[in-house]
mmCIF file of C-alpha atoms in Angstrom:
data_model
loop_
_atom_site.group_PDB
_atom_site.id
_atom_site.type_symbol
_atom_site.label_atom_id
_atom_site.label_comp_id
_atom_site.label_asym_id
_atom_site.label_seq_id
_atom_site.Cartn_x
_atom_site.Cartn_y
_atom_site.Cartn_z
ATOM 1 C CA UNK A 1 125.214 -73.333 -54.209
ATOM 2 C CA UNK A 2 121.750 -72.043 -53.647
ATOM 3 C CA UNK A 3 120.124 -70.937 -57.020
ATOM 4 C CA UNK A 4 118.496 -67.064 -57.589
ATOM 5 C CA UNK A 5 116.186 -67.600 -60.196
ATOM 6 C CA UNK A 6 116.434 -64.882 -62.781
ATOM 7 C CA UNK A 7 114.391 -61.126 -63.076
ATOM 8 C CA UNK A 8 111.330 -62.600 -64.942
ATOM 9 C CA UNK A 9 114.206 -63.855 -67.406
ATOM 10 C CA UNK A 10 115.331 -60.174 -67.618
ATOM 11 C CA UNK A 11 119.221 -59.308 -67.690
ATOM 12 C CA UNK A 12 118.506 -56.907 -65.167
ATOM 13 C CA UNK A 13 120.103 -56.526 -62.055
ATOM 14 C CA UNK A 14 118.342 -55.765 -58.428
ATOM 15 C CA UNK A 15 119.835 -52.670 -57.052
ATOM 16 C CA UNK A 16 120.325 -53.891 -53.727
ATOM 17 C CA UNK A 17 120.288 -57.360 -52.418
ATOM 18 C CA UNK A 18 120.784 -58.992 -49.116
ATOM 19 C CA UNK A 19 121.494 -62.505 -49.085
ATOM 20 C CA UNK A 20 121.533 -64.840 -46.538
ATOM 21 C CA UNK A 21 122.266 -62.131 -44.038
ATOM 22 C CA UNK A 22 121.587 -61.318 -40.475
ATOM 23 C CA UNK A 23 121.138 -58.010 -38.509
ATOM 24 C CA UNK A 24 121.122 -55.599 -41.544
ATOM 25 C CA UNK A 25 120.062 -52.307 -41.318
ATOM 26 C CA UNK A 26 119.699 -49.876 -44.295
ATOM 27 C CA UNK A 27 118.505 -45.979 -42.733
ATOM 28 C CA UNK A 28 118.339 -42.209 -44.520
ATOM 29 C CA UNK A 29 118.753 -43.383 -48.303
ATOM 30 C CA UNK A 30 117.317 -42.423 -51.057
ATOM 31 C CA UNK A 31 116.784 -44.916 -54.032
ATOM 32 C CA UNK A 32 116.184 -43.895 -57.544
ATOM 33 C CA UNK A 33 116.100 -45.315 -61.293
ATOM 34 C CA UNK A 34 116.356 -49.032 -60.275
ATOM 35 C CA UNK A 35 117.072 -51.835 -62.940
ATOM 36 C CA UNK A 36 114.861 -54.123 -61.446
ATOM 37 C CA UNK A 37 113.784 -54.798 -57.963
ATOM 38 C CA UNK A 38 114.564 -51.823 -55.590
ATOM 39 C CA UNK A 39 115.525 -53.407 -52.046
ATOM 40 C CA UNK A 40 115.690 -57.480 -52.336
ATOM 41 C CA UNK A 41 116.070 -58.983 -48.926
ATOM 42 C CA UNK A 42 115.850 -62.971 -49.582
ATOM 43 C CA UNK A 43 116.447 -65.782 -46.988
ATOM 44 C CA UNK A 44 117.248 -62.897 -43.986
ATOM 45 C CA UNK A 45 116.785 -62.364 -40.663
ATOM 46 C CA UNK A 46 116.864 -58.821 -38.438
ATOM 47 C CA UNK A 47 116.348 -56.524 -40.985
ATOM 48 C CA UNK A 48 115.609 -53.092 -40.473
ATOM 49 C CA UNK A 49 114.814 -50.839 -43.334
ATOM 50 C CA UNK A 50 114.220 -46.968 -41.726
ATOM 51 C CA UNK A 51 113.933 -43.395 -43.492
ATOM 52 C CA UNK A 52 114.208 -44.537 -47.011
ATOM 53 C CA UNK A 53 113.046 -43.139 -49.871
ATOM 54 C CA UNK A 54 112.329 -44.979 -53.229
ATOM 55 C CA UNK A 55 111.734 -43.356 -56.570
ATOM 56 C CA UNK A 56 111.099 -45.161 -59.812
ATOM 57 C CA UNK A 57 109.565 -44.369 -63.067
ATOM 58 C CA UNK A 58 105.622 -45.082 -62.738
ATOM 59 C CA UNK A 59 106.008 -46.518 -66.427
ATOM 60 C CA UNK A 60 109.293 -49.207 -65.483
ATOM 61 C CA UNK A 61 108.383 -53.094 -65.098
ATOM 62 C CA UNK A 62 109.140 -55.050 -61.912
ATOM 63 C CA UNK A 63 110.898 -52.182 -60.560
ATOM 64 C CA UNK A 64 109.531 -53.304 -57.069
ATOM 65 C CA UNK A 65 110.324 -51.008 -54.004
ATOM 66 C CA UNK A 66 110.652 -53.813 -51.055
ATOM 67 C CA UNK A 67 110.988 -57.074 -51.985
ATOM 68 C CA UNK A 68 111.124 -59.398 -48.837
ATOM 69 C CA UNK A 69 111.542 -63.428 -49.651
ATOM 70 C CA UNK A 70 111.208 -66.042 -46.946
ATOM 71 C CA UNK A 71 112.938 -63.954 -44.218
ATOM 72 C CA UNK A 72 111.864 -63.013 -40.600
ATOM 73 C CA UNK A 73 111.944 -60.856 -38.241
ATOM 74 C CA UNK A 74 111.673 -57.698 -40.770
ATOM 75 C CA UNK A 75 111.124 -54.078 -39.666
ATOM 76 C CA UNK A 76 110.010 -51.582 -42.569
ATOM 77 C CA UNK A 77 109.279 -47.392 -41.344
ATOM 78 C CA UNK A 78 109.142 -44.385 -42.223
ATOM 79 C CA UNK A 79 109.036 -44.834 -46.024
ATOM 80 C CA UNK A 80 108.225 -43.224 -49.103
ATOM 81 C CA UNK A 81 108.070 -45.472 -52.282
ATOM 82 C CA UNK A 82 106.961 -44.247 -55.676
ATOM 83 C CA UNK A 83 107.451 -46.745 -58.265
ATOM 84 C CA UNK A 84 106.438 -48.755 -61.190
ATOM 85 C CA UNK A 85 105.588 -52.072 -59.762
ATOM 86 C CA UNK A 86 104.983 -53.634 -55.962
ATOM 87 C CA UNK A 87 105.774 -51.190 -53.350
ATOM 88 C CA UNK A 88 106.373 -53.378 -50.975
ATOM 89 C CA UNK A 89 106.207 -57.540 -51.761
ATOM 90 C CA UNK A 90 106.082 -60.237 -49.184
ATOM 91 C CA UNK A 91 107.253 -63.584 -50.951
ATOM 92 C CA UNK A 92 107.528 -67.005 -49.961
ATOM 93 C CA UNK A 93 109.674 -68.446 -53.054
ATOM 94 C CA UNK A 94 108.325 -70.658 -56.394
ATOM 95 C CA UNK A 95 108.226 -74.615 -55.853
ATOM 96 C CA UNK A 96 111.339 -76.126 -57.001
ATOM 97 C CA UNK A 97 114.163 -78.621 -55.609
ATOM 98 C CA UNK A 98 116.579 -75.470 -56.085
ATOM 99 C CA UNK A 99 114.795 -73.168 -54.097
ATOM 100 C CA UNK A 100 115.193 -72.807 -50.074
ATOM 101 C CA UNK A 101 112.151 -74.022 -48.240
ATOM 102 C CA UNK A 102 111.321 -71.355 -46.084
ATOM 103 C CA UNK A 103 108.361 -68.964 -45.068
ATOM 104 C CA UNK A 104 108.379 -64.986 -44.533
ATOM 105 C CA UNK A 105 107.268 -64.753 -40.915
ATOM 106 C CA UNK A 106 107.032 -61.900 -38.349
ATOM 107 C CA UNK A 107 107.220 -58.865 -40.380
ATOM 108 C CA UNK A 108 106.574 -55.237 -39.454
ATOM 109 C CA UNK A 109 105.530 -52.272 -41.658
ATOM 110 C CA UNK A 110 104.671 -49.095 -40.072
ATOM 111 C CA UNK A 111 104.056 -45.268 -42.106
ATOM 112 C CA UNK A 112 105.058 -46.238 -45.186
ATOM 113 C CA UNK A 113 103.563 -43.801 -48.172
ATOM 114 C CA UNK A 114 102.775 -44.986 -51.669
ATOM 115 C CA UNK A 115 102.690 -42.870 -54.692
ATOM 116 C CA UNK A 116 102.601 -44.669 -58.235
ATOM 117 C CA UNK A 117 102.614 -48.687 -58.474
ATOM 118 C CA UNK A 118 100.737 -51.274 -57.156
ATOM 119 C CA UNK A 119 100.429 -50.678 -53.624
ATOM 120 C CA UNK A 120 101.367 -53.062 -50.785
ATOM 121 C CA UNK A 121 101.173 -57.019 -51.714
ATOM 122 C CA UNK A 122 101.435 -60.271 -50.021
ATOM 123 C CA UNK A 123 102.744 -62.957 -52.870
ATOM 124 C CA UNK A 124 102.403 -63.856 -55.933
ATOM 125 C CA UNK A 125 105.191 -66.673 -54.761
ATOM 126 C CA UNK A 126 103.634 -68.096 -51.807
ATOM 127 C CA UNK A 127 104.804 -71.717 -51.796
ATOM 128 C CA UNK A 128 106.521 -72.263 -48.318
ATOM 129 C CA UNK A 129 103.736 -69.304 -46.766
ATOM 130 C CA UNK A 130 103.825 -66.428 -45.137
ATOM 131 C CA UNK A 131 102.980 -65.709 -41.538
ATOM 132 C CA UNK A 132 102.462 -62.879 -38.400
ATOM 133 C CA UNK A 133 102.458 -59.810 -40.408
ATOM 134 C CA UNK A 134 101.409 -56.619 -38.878
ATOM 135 C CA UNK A 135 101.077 -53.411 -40.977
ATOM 136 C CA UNK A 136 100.002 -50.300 -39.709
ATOM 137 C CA UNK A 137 99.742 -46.511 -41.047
ATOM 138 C CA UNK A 138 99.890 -47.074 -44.650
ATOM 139 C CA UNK A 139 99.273 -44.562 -46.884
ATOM 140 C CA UNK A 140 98.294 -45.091 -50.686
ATOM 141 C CA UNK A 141 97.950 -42.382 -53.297
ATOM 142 C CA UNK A 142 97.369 -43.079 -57.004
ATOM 143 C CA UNK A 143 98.395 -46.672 -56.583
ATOM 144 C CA UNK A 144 97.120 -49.319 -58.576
ATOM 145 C CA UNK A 145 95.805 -51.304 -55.396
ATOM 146 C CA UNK A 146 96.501 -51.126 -51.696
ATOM 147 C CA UNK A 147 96.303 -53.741 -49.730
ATOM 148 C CA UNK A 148 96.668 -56.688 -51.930
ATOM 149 C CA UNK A 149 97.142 -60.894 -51.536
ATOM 150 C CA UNK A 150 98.026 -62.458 -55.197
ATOM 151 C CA UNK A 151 98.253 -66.221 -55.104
ATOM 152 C CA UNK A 152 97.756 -69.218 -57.647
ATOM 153 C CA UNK A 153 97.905 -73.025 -57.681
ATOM 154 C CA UNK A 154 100.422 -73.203 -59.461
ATOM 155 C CA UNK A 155 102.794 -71.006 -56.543
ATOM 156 C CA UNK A 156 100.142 -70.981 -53.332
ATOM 157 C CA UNK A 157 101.005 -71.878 -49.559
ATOM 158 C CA UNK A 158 99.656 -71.132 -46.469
ATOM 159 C CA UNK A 159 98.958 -67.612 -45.318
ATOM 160 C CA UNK A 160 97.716 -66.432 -41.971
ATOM 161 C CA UNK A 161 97.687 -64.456 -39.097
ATOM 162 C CA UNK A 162 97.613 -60.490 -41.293
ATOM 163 C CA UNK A 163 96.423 -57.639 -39.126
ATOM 164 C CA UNK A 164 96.469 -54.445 -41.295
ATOM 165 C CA UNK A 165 95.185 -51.327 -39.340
ATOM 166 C CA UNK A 166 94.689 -47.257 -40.536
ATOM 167 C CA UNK A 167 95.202 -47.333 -43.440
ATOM 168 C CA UNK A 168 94.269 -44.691 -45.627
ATOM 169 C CA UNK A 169 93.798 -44.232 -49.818
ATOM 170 C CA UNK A 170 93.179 -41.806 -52.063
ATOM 171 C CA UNK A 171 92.067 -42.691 -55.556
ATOM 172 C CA UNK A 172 93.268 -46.130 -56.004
ATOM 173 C CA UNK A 173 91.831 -48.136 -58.305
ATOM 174 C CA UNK A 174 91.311 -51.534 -56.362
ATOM 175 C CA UNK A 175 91.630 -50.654 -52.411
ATOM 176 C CA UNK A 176 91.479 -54.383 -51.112
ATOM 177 C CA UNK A 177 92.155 -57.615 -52.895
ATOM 178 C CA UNK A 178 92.719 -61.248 -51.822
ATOM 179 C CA UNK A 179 93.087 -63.362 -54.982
ATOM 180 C CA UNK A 180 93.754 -66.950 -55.199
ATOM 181 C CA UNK A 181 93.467 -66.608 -59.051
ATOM 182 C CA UNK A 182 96.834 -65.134 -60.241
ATOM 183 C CA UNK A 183 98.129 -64.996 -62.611
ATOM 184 C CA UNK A 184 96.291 -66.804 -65.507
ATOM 185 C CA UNK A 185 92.821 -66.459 -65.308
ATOM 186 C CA UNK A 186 90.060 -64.412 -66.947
ATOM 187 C CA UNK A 187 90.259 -60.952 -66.494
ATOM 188 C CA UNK A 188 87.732 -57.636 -66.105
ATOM 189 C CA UNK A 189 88.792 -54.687 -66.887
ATOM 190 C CA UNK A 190 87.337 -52.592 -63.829
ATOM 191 C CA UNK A 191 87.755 -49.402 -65.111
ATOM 192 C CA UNK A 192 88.000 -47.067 -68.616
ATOM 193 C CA UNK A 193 90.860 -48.132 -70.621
ATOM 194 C CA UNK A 194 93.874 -46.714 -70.883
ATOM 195 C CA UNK A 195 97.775 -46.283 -69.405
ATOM 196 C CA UNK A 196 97.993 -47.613 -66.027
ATOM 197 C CA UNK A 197 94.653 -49.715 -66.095
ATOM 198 C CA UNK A 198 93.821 -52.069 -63.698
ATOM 199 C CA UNK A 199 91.885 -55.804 -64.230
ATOM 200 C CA UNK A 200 91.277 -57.927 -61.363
ATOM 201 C CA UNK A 201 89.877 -61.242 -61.811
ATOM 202 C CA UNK A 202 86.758 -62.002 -63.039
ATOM 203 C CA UNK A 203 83.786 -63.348 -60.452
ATOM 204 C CA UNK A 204 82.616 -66.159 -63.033
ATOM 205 C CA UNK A 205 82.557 -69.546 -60.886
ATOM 206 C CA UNK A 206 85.359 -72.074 -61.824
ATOM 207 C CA UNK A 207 85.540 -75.851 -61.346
ATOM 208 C CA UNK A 208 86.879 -77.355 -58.499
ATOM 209 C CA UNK A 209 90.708 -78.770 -58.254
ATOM 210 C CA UNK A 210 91.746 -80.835 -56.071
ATOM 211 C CA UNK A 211 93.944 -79.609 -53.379
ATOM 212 C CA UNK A 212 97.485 -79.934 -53.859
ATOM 213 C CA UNK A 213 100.447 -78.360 -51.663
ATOM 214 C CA UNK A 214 100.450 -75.410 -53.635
ATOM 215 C CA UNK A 215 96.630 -74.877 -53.479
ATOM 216 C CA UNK A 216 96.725 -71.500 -51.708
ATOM 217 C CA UNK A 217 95.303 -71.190 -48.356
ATOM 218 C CA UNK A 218 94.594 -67.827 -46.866
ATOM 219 C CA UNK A 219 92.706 -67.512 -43.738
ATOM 220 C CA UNK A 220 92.975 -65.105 -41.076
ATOM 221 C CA UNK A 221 93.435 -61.976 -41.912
ATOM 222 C CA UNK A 222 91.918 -58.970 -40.085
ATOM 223 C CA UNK A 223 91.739 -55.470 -42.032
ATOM 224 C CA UNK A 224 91.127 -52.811 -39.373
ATOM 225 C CA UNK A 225 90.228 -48.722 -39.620
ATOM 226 C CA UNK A 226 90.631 -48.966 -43.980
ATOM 227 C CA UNK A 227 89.446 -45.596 -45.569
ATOM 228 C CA UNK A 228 89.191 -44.848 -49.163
ATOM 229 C CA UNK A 229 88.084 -42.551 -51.724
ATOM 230 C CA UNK A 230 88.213 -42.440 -55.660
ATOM 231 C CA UNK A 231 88.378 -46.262 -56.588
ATOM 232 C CA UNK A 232 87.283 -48.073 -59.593
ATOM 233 C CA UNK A 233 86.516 -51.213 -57.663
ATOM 234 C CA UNK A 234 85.670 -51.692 -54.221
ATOM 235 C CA UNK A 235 87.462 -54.640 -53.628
ATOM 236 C CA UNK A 236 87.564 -58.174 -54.473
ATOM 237 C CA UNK A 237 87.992 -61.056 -51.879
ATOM 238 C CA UNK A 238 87.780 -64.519 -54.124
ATOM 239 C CA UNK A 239 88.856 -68.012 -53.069
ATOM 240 C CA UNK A 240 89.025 -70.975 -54.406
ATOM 241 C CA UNK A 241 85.675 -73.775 -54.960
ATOM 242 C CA UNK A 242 88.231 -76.557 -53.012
ATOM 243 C CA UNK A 243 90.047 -73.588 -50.961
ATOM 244 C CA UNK A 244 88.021 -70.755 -49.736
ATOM 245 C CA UNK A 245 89.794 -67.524 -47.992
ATOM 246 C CA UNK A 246 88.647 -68.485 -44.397
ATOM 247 C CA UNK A 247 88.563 -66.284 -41.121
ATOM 248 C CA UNK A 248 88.591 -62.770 -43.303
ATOM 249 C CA UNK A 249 87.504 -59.658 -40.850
ATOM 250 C CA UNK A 250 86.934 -56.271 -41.953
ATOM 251 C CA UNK A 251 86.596 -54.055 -39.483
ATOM 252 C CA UNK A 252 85.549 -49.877 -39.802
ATOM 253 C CA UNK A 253 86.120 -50.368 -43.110
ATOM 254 C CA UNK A 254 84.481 -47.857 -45.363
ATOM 255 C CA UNK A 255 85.340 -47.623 -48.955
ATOM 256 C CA UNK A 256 83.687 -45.139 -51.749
ATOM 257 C CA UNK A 257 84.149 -46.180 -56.034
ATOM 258 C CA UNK A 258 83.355 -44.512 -58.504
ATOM 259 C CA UNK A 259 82.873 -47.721 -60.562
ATOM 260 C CA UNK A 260 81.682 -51.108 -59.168
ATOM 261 C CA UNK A 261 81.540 -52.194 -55.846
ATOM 262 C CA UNK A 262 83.141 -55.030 -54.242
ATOM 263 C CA UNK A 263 82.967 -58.700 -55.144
ATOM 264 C CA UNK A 264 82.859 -61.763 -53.034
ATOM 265 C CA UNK A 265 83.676 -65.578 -54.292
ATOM 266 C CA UNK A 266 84.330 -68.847 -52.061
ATOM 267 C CA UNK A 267 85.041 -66.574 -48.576
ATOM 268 C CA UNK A 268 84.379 -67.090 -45.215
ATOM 269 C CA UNK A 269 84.304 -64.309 -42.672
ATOM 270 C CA UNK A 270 82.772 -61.119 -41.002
ATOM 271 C CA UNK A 271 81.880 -57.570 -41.305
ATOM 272 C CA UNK A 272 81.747 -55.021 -38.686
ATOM 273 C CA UNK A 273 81.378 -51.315 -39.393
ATOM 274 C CA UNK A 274 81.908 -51.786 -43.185
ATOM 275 C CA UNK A 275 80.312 -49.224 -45.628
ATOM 276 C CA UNK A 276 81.235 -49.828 -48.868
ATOM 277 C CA UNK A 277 79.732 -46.965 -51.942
ATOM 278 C CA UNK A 278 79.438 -47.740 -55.141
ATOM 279 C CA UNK A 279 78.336 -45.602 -58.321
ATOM 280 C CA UNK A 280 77.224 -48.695 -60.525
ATOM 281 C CA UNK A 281 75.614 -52.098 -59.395
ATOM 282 C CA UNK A 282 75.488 -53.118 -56.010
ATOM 283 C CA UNK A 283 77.815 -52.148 -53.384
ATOM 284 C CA UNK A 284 78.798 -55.813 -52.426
ATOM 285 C CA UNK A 285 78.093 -58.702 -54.522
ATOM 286 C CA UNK A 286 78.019 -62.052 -53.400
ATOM 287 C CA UNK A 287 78.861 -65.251 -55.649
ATOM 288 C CA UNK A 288 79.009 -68.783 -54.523
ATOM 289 C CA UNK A 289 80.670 -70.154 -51.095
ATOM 290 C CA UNK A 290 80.160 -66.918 -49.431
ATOM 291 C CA UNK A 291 79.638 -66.385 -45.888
ATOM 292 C CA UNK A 292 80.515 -63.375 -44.466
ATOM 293 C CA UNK A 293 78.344 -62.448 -41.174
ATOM 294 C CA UNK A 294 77.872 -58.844 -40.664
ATOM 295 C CA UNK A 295 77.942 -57.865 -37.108
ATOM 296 C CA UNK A 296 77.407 -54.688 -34.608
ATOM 297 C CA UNK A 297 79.597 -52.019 -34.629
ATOM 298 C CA UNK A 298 81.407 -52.734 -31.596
#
């Protein structure tokens, strides 16, 4: 029997869960007041999730919206999810001899609006990776971030081949963040204190590791027609010493804070069309590793 690890160790129950299933399809429902995660869809396959609404409290823990865990062939449309947590998670599963080894792969999202929560994330659980994911017309309001990819060595895998295009956000705190630092390290607090604060990691250099299975490795990801008003942070995009982010393109990106710009650690890549705005210190910053070409406007 294939073991579900617990809610964070929380006798909480997901409101919905598919399991091991095939050709699902879950259309013109609306979700509200979850225990725990919203949606789960773990170790499926033809899923197609159409005309839903989600509504949580902004102030209820791990009350995810979408929670999709090493299946394939996903479809998510025509959503609206305001909640306290992830909008929408991609996971790949924890390491473990208990836990099925196998990735999240070719995965659609298209017009899907965010109110409260954290926006739209790729991990933390990563360990068997996470591949072909195409997201376009998202639409972020209020969130904590938008397009994010959370990932430690302690959980990482491989991740490639993410092409997110229009989308669009409206004061949200961190727009764009690809992390291979969670959870666990130093934090920053980007922004005044107070309820519903965000901290993304700190840009201080850290030693080397050597490379493991679980060291994550992100690479090719492509963020396409990204507009944004009202953050606190730009963005952050921050590998690792022994595993940079590789193959990151941002593309007509233009992002305005009202706080600091956006930081760059151990990444590889290229700019085209990016204007990034930002009301204290410099726009972008870059740290160590860092080599992001900045092209023509095509």
């Amino acid at each position: 029997m294939e073991k579900v690890p617990a809610g964070n160790g929380l006798p909480r129950p997901w409101l919905i869960e598919f399991y091991n299933a095939r050709r699902v399809l879950l259309r013109g429902v609306h979700l509200t007041n979850a225990p725990m995660w919203t949606v789960a869809l773990r170790y499926s396959e033809d899923v197609v999730l159409r005309d839903v609404r989600i509504t949580n409290a902004p102030d209820s823990p791990n009350t995810d919206g979408v929670d999709i865990v090493s299946s394939r062939k996903v479809s998510l449309s025509n959503l609206g999810i305001d909640t306290g947590d992830d909008g929408i998670a991609i996971k790949a599963g924890l390491p473990g001899p208990d836990m099925p080894k196998r990735a999240a792969r070719n995965i659609t999202i298209s017009n899907v609006r965010f109110g409260h929560g954290h926006g739209l994330a790729i991990g933390s659980e990563l360990a068997h990776g996470v591949e072909h994911v195409r997201i376009n017309g998202a639409h972020f309001t209020g969130t904590q971030y938008g397009i994010r990819i959370k990932a430690g060595r302690d959980r990482g895998g491989d991740v490639g081949d993410v092409l997110v295009r229009h989308a669009r956000m409206t004061d949200v705190a961190v727009p764009l963040s690809i992390d291979s630092s969670y959870p666990g390290e130093p934090r920053d607090a980007a922004q005044a204190p107070g309820p519903g604060a965000v901290a993304v990691a700190t840009p201080a250099a850290r030693a080397e590791a050597p490379v493991t299975p679980l060291t994550p490795r992100i690479h090719d990801v492509t963020i396409q027609h990204l507009f944004a008003s009202g953050a606190r942070r730009a963005g952050l995009l921050a590998g690792l010493p022994e595993a940079p982010l590789r193959d990151i393109r941002l593309q007509h990106v233009s992002i305005a804070s009202r706080g600091e710009g956006m930081v760059l650690r151990h990444v590889e890549g290229s700019f085209s069309g990016v204007k990034i705005t930002a009301a204290r210190g410099k726009p972008v910053e870059e740290g160590p590793k860092t080599q992001v070409a900045v092209l023509e406007t095509p």
